[in-house]
Coordinates of C-alpha atoms in Angstrom, one line a residue:
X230 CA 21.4 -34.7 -1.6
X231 CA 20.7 -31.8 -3.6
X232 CA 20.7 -28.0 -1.6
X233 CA 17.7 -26.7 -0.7
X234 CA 16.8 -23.4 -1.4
X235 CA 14.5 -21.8 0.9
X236 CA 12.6 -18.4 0.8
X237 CA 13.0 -16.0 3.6
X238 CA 11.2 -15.5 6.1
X239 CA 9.4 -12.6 7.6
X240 CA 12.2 -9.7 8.2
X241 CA 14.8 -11.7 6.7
X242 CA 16.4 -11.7 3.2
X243 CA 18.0 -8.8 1.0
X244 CA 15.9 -5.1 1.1
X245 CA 13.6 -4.7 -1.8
X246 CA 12.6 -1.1 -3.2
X247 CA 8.4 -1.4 -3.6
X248 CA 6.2 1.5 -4.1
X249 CA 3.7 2.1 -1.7
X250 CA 0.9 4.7 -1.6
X251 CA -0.5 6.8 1.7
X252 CA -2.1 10.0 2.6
X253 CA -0.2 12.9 2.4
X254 CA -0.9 13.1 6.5
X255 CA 0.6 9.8 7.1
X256 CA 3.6 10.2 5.3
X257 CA 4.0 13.7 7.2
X258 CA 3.3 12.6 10.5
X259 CA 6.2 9.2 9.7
X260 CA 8.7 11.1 8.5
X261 CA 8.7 13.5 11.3
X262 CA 8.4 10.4 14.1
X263 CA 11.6 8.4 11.7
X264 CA 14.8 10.3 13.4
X265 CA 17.5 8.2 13.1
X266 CA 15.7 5.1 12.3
X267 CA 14.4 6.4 8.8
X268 CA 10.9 5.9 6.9
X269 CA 11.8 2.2 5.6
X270 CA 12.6 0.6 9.1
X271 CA 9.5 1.8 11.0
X272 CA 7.5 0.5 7.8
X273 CA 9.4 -2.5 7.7
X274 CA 8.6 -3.2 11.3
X275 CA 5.2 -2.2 11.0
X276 CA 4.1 -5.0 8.3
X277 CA 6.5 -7.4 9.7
X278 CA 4.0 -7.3 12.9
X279 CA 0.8 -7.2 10.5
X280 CA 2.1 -10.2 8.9
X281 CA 2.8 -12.0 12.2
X282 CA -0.4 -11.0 13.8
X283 CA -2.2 -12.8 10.7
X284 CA 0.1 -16.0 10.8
X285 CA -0.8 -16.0 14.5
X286 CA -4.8 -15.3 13.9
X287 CA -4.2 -18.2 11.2
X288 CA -2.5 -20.4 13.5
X289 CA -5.5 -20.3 16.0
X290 CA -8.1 -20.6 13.6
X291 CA -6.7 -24.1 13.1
X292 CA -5.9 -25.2 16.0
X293 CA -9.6 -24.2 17.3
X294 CA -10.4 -26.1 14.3
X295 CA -9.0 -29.2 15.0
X296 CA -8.7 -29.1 19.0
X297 CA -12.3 -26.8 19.2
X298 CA -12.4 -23.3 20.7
X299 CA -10.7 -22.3 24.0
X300 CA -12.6 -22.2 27.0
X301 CA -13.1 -18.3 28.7
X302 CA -10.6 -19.7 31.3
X303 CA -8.0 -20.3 28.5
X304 CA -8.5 -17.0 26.5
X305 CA -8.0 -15.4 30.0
X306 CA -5.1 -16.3 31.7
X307 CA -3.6 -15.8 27.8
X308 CA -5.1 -12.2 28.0
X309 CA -3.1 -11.8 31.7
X310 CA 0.0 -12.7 29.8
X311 CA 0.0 -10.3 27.1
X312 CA -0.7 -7.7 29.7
X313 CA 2.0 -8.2 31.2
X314 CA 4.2 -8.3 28.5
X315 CA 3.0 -5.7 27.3
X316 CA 3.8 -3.7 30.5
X317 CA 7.4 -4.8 30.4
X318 CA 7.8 -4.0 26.5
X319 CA 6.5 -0.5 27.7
X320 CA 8.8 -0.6 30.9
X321 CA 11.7 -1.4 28.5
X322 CA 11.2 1.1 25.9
X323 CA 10.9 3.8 29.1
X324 CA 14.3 2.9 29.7
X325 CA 15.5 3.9 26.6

């Protein structure tokens, strides 16, 4: 059985040096919200979540697709639990 090589997933594998452009405002306003954790982590983080927000819109868009569209019920009570995630995410990072 031959090994299998596999590409990494989001926020996994070896840091890569890119280029990336912004306004001069941005890049103010992120270096002086960094601290400790530095410009690279908090735009790591950031895309990592863009990129899992799109897998997730993609993952819906096909399952409505194939199962049809969720009823108002089901898009609620998945709205009441990202609220309250949501609230404990923000309770959590309150606690420092």
């Amino acid at each position: 059985m031959a090994d299998e090589q596999t590409e990494p997933g989001i926020g996994e594998g070896p840091a890569k040096v890119i280029s990336v452009s912004l306004p001069e405002g941005t890049v103010q306003a992120l270096r002086a919200s960094a601290g400790g954790r530095g410009v690279s982590a908090i735009v790591a983080s950031a895309v990592e979540e863009h990129l899992r927000n799109q897998a997730t819109l993609a993952y819906l868009d096909e399952y409505e697709r194939e199962y049809g569209s969720f009823t108002t019920e089901e898009k609620q009570t998945a709205a009441d639990i990202w609220a309250r995630a949501e609230e404990r995410e923000g309770l959590w990072r309150e606690a420092g």
